[in-house]
């Protein structure tokens, strides 16, 4: 049986801000304090832990551990998604409301019409023409499964900025414009067993279809003082 457990853990991204927030309850609403110029700070995300069963011949032979946290996509009302932070990939993918796969129906889905910051894209990063019927799509393998998805450009934040203006979000250290993949198909294996909704790749730009998919790459373009470092504290 799947046994999800809560854990005090955090993915930490180096940025020119310092987070003073040690209790788990305080992590839900981060408080930032600026540091002197040139000194790195921290942006933290509390993580949950899930034990995922691995089966062989209909028998559970072991459990894998997955850590996941919440990110926010779109404006003006950010849509929250839980994602696993994957060092072996370079894309952000979340389930689309267009996805009718069983694995999508058990997770939160991205509502394209609710976002004013989204731009539908072709595979080459160009905006989709209004009269296009069939969109460019991509198929990506993940272990024993795969996803098929559309391309879009979106605003992605590590913390919720609900109620903030677009101009405020553009200045936020934990937000960036990013090319993302909105999954229209997801295989039941392995995504049906996961509690988290999607995947945020923390890999280098070489692991992405294009540098504009790279979360770290886009963050450092906006924040030149940001360090390409992250850590997981369990």
CSV table of C-alpha atoms in Angstrom, one decimal:
chain,number,residue,atom,x,y,z
A,1,UNK,CA,0.0,0.0,0.0
A,2,UNK,CA,1.2,3.5,-0.8
A,3,UNK,CA,2.3,5.3,2.3
A,4,UNK,CA,2.7,9.1,1.8
A,5,UNK,CA,4.4,10.8,4.7
A,6,UNK,CA,5.0,14.5,5.5
A,7,UNK,CA,8.6,15.5,6.0
A,8,UNK,CA,10.4,18.7,7.0
A,9,UNK,CA,12.6,19.1,3.9
A,10,UNK,CA,13.4,21.8,1.4
A,11,UNK,CA,14.7,22.4,-2.0
A,12,UNK,CA,17.0,25.4,-1.7
A,13,UNK,CA,17.8,27.7,-4.6
A,14,UNK,CA,20.6,30.3,-4.2
A,15,UNK,CA,19.4,33.8,-4.8
A,16,UNK,CA,20.3,37.3,-3.5
A,17,UNK,CA,17.7,37.0,-0.7
A,18,UNK,CA,17.7,35.4,2.8
A,19,UNK,CA,14.8,33.4,4.2
A,20,UNK,CA,14.3,33.6,7.9
A,21,UNK,CA,11.8,30.8,8.5
A,22,UNK,CA,12.8,27.6,10.3
A,23,UNK,CA,9.5,26.0,11.6
A,24,UNK,CA,7.5,24.1,9.1
A,25,UNK,CA,4.5,26.3,9.7
A,26,UNK,CA,6.5,29.4,8.8
A,27,UNK,CA,7.7,27.9,5.6
A,28,UNK,CA,4.2,28.1,4.2
A,29,UNK,CA,4.4,31.9,4.1
A,30,UNK,CA,8.1,32.8,3.4
A,31,UNK,CA,9.5,36.1,4.8
A,32,UNK,CA,12.4,37.6,2.9
A,33,UNK,CA,15.1,39.9,4.0
A,34,UNK,CA,17.6,41.4,1.7
A,35,UNK,CA,21.3,40.7,2.1
A,36,UNK,CA,24.2,43.0,1.2
A,37,UNK,CA,25.0,43.1,-2.5
A,38,UNK,CA,27.0,40.2,-3.7
A,39,UNK,CA,26.0,37.8,-0.9
A,40,UNK,CA,23.7,34.9,-1.9
A,41,UNK,CA,20.5,34.2,-0.1
A,42,UNK,CA,18.0,31.4,-0.1
A,43,UNK,CA,14.6,30.6,-1.5
A,44,UNK,CA,13.1,27.5,0.1
A,45,UNK,CA,10.3,25.1,-0.7
A,46,UNK,CA,8.9,22.7,1.9
A,47,UNK,CA,8.7,19.1,0.5
A,48,UNK,CA,6.5,16.2,1.1
A,49,UNK,CA,7.6,12.6,0.9
A,50,UNK,CA,5.9,9.6,-0.7
A,51,UNK,CA,6.8,6.0,-0.8
A,52,UNK,CA,6.0,4.6,-4.2
A,53,UNK,CA,5.7,0.8,-4.5
A,54,UNK,CA,7.7,-1.1,-7.1
A,55,UNK,CA,6.0,-4.3,-8.3
A,56,UNK,CA,7.3,-7.4,-10.0
A,57,UNK,CA,4.8,-10.1,-11.1
A,58,UNK,CA,2.0,-8.4,-9.2
A,59,UNK,CA,4.1,-8.4,-6.0
A,60,UNK,CA,5.6,-5.3,-4.2
A,61,UNK,CA,9.3,-5.9,-4.0
A,62,UNK,CA,10.5,-2.5,-2.8
A,63,UNK,CA,9.5,1.1,-2.3
A,64,UNK,CA,11.0,4.2,-4.0
A,65,UNK,CA,11.1,7.5,-2.2
A,66,UNK,CA,9.8,10.6,-4.0
A,67,UNK,CA,10.1,14.2,-2.6
A,68,UNK,CA,7.8,16.8,-4.1
A,69,UNK,CA,6.9,20.5,-3.5
A,70,UNK,CA,4.5,23.1,-4.8
A,71,UNK,CA,5.1,25.6,-7.6
A,72,UNK,CA,2.8,28.2,-9.1
A,73,UNK,CA,2.0,28.7,-12.8
A,74,UNK,CA,0.1,31.5,-14.5
A,75,UNK,CA,-1.3,35.0,-13.7
A,76,UNK,CA,-3.3,36.8,-12.3
A,77,UNK,CA,-4.4,33.8,-10.2
A,78,UNK,CA,-1.5,31.4,-9.8
A,79,UNK,CA,-2.4,27.7,-10.3
A,80,UNK,CA,-0.7,25.5,-7.8
A,81,UNK,CA,0.9,22.2,-8.8
A,82,UNK,CA,3.0,19.7,-6.8
A,83,UNK,CA,6.1,18.6,-8.7
A,84,UNK,CA,9.0,16.3,-8.2
A,85,UNK,CA,12.3,18.1,-8.6
A,86,UNK,CA,14.1,16.0,-11.2
A,87,UNK,CA,17.9,16.4,-11.8
A,88,UNK,CA,17.8,14.1,-14.8
A,89,UNK,CA,15.6,16.3,-17.0
A,90,UNK,CA,15.3,19.9,-18.2
A,91,UNK,CA,11.6,20.6,-18.6
A,92,UNK,CA,8.6,21.6,-16.6
A,93,UNK,CA,5.6,19.5,-17.3
A,94,UNK,CA,2.1,19.6,-15.7
A,95,UNK,CA,-1.1,17.9,-16.7
A,96,UNK,CA,-3.4,19.9,-19.1
A,97,UNK,CA,-7.1,20.2,-18.6
A,98,UNK,CA,-7.2,18.8,-22.2
A,99,UNK,CA,-5.8,15.5,-20.9
A,100,UNK,CA,-8.3,12.7,-20.5
A,101,UNK,CA,-5.9,10.0,-19.5
A,102,UNK,CA,-6.7,8.2,-16.1
A,103,UNK,CA,-3.4,9.5,-14.7
A,104,UNK,CA,-4.5,13.1,-15.4
A,105,UNK,CA,-7.9,12.7,-13.9
A,106,UNK,CA,-6.4,12.0,-10.4
A,107,UNK,CA,-4.2,15.2,-10.5
A,108,UNK,CA,-4.6,18.9,-10.7
A,109,UNK,CA,-4.7,20.1,-14.3
A,110,UNK,CA,-3.6,23.3,-15.9
A,111,UNK,CA,-6.5,25.6,-17.0
A,112,UNK,CA,-5.2,27.5,-20.0
A,113,UNK,CA,-8.2,29.8,-20.2
A,114,UNK,CA,-7.6,30.9,-16.5
A,115,UNK,CA,-4.2,32.4,-17.3
A,116,UNK,CA,-3.5,35.7,-18.9
A,117,UNK,CA,0.2,35.2,-19.0
A,118,UNK,CA,0.2,32.1,-21.2
A,119,UNK,CA,1.3,32.0,-24.8
A,120,UNK,CA,0.6,28.9,-26.9
A,121,UNK,CA,3.8,28.0,-28.8
A,122,UNK,CA,5.0,25.8,-31.7
A,123,UNK,CA,7.9,23.5,-31.2
A,124,UNK,CA,10.3,26.2,-32.4
A,125,UNK,CA,9.1,28.7,-29.8
A,126,UNK,CA,6.9,30.8,-32.1
A,127,UNK,CA,3.4,31.8,-31.1
A,128,UNK,CA,0.7,29.5,-32.5
A,129,UNK,CA,-1.4,31.1,-35.2
A,130,UNK,CA,-5.1,31.7,-34.3
A,131,UNK,CA,-6.3,29.6,-37.2
A,132,UNK,CA,-4.2,26.5,-36.4
A,133,UNK,CA,-6.2,23.3,-35.7
A,134,UNK,CA,-3.5,20.8,-34.9
A,135,UNK,CA,-0.8,21.9,-32.4
A,136,UNK,CA,2.8,20.9,-32.4
A,137,UNK,CA,3.4,18.3,-29.7
A,138,UNK,CA,6.3,16.5,-28.0
A,139,UNK,CA,6.6,12.9,-26.7
A,140,UNK,CA,8.9,12.4,-23.7
A,141,UNK,CA,9.8,9.1,-22.0
A,142,UNK,CA,10.0,9.0,-18.3
A,143,UNK,CA,11.3,5.6,-17.1
A,144,UNK,CA,8.6,3.1,-17.7
A,145,UNK,CA,6.1,5.6,-19.0
A,146,UNK,CA,5.8,8.6,-21.3
A,147,UNK,CA,3.8,11.9,-21.8
A,148,UNK,CA,2.6,13.7,-24.9
A,149,UNK,CA,2.1,17.5,-24.5
A,150,UNK,CA,1.6,20.9,-26.0
A,151,UNK,CA,4.1,23.8,-25.8
A,152,UNK,CA,3.5,27.1,-24.0
A,153,UNK,CA,5.2,30.0,-22.4
A,154,UNK,CA,4.2,30.7,-18.9
A,155,UNK,CA,5.1,32.6,-15.7
A,156,UNK,CA,6.4,30.1,-13.1
A,157,UNK,CA,7.0,31.0,-9.5
A,158,UNK,CA,8.4,29.1,-6.5
A,159,UNK,CA,6.0,30.9,-4.2
A,160,UNK,CA,2.4,32.1,-4.6
A,161,UNK,CA,2.1,35.7,-5.6
A,162,UNK,CA,-1.7,35.8,-5.6
A,163,UNK,CA,-3.0,39.3,-5.6
A,164,UNK,CA,0.3,40.7,-7.0
A,165,UNK,CA,0.4,42.7,-10.3
A,166,UNK,CA,2.2,41.4,-13.3
A,167,UNK,CA,4.8,44.1,-12.9
A,168,UNK,CA,5.4,42.9,-9.3
A,169,UNK,CA,5.8,39.3,-10.3
A,170,UNK,CA,8.3,40.3,-13.1
A,171,UNK,CA,10.5,41.8,-10.3
A,172,UNK,CA,10.1,38.8,-8.0
A,173,UNK,CA,13.4,36.8,-7.5
A,174,UNK,CA,11.5,33.5,-7.5
A,175,UNK,CA,9.6,33.9,-10.7
A,176,UNK,CA,10.5,33.5,-14.4
A,177,UNK,CA,9.0,33.2,-17.9
A,178,UNK,CA,9.5,29.6,-19.0
A,179,UNK,CA,8.6,27.4,-21.9
A,180,UNK,CA,6.7,24.5,-20.5
A,181,UNK,CA,5.0,21.3,-21.6
A,182,UNK,CA,1.3,20.8,-20.9
A,183,UNK,CA,0.6,17.1,-20.9
A,184,UNK,CA,-2.4,16.0,-23.0
A,185,UNK,CA,-1.6,12.3,-22.5
A,186,UNK,CA,0.1,10.6,-19.5
A,187,UNK,CA,0.6,6.8,-19.1
A,188,UNK,CA,-0.8,5.2,-16.0
A,189,UNK,CA,2.6,3.7,-15.3
A,190,UNK,CA,4.2,5.4,-13.5
A,191,UNK,CA,2.2,8.7,-13.2
A,192,UNK,CA,-1.0,7.1,-11.9
A,193,UNK,CA,0.9,6.0,-8.7
A,194,UNK,CA,2.3,9.4,-7.9
A,195,UNK,CA,0.8,11.9,-5.6
A,196,UNK,CA,2.5,14.8,-7.3
A,197,UNK,CA,1.1,16.4,-10.4
A,198,UNK,CA,4.1,17.0,-12.6
A,199,UNK,CA,7.9,17.2,-13.0
A,200,UNK,CA,10.2,20.2,-12.7
A,201,UNK,CA,13.5,19.5,-14.3
A,202,UNK,CA,16.5,21.0,-12.6
A,203,UNK,CA,19.0,19.7,-15.2
A,204,UNK,CA,21.3,21.7,-17.3
A,205,UNK,CA,20.2,23.4,-20.5
A,206,UNK,CA,21.7,20.5,-22.5
A,207,UNK,CA,18.9,18.2,-21.2
A,208,UNK,CA,16.2,20.5,-22.6
A,209,UNK,CA,14.7,20.8,-26.1
A,210,UNK,CA,15.7,24.4,-26.0
A,211,UNK,CA,17.5,26.6,-23.4
A,212,UNK,CA,14.2,28.5,-22.8
A,213,UNK,CA,12.8,25.3,-21.2
A,214,UNK,CA,15.6,25.4,-18.6
A,215,UNK,CA,14.3,26.7,-15.2
A,216,UNK,CA,17.8,27.5,-13.9
A,217,UNK,CA,18.9,29.0,-17.2
A,218,UNK,CA,15.9,31.4,-17.3
A,219,UNK,CA,16.2,32.3,-13.6
A,220,UNK,CA,19.9,33.3,-14.0
A,221,UNK,CA,19.0,35.4,-17.0
A,222,UNK,CA,16.7,37.5,-14.9
A,223,UNK,CA,18.9,37.4,-11.8
A,224,UNK,CA,22.6,37.6,-12.8
A,225,UNK,CA,23.7,37.2,-9.2
A,226,UNK,CA,21.9,34.0,-8.8
A,227,UNK,CA,24.0,30.9,-8.3
A,228,UNK,CA,23.4,27.7,-10.3
A,229,UNK,CA,23.1,25.7,-7.1
A,230,UNK,CA,20.4,23.9,-5.1
A,231,UNK,CA,20.4,21.5,-2.2
A,232,UNK,CA,17.9,19.1,-0.7
A,233,UNK,CA,17.7,19.0,3.2
A,234,UNK,CA,15.9,16.0,4.6
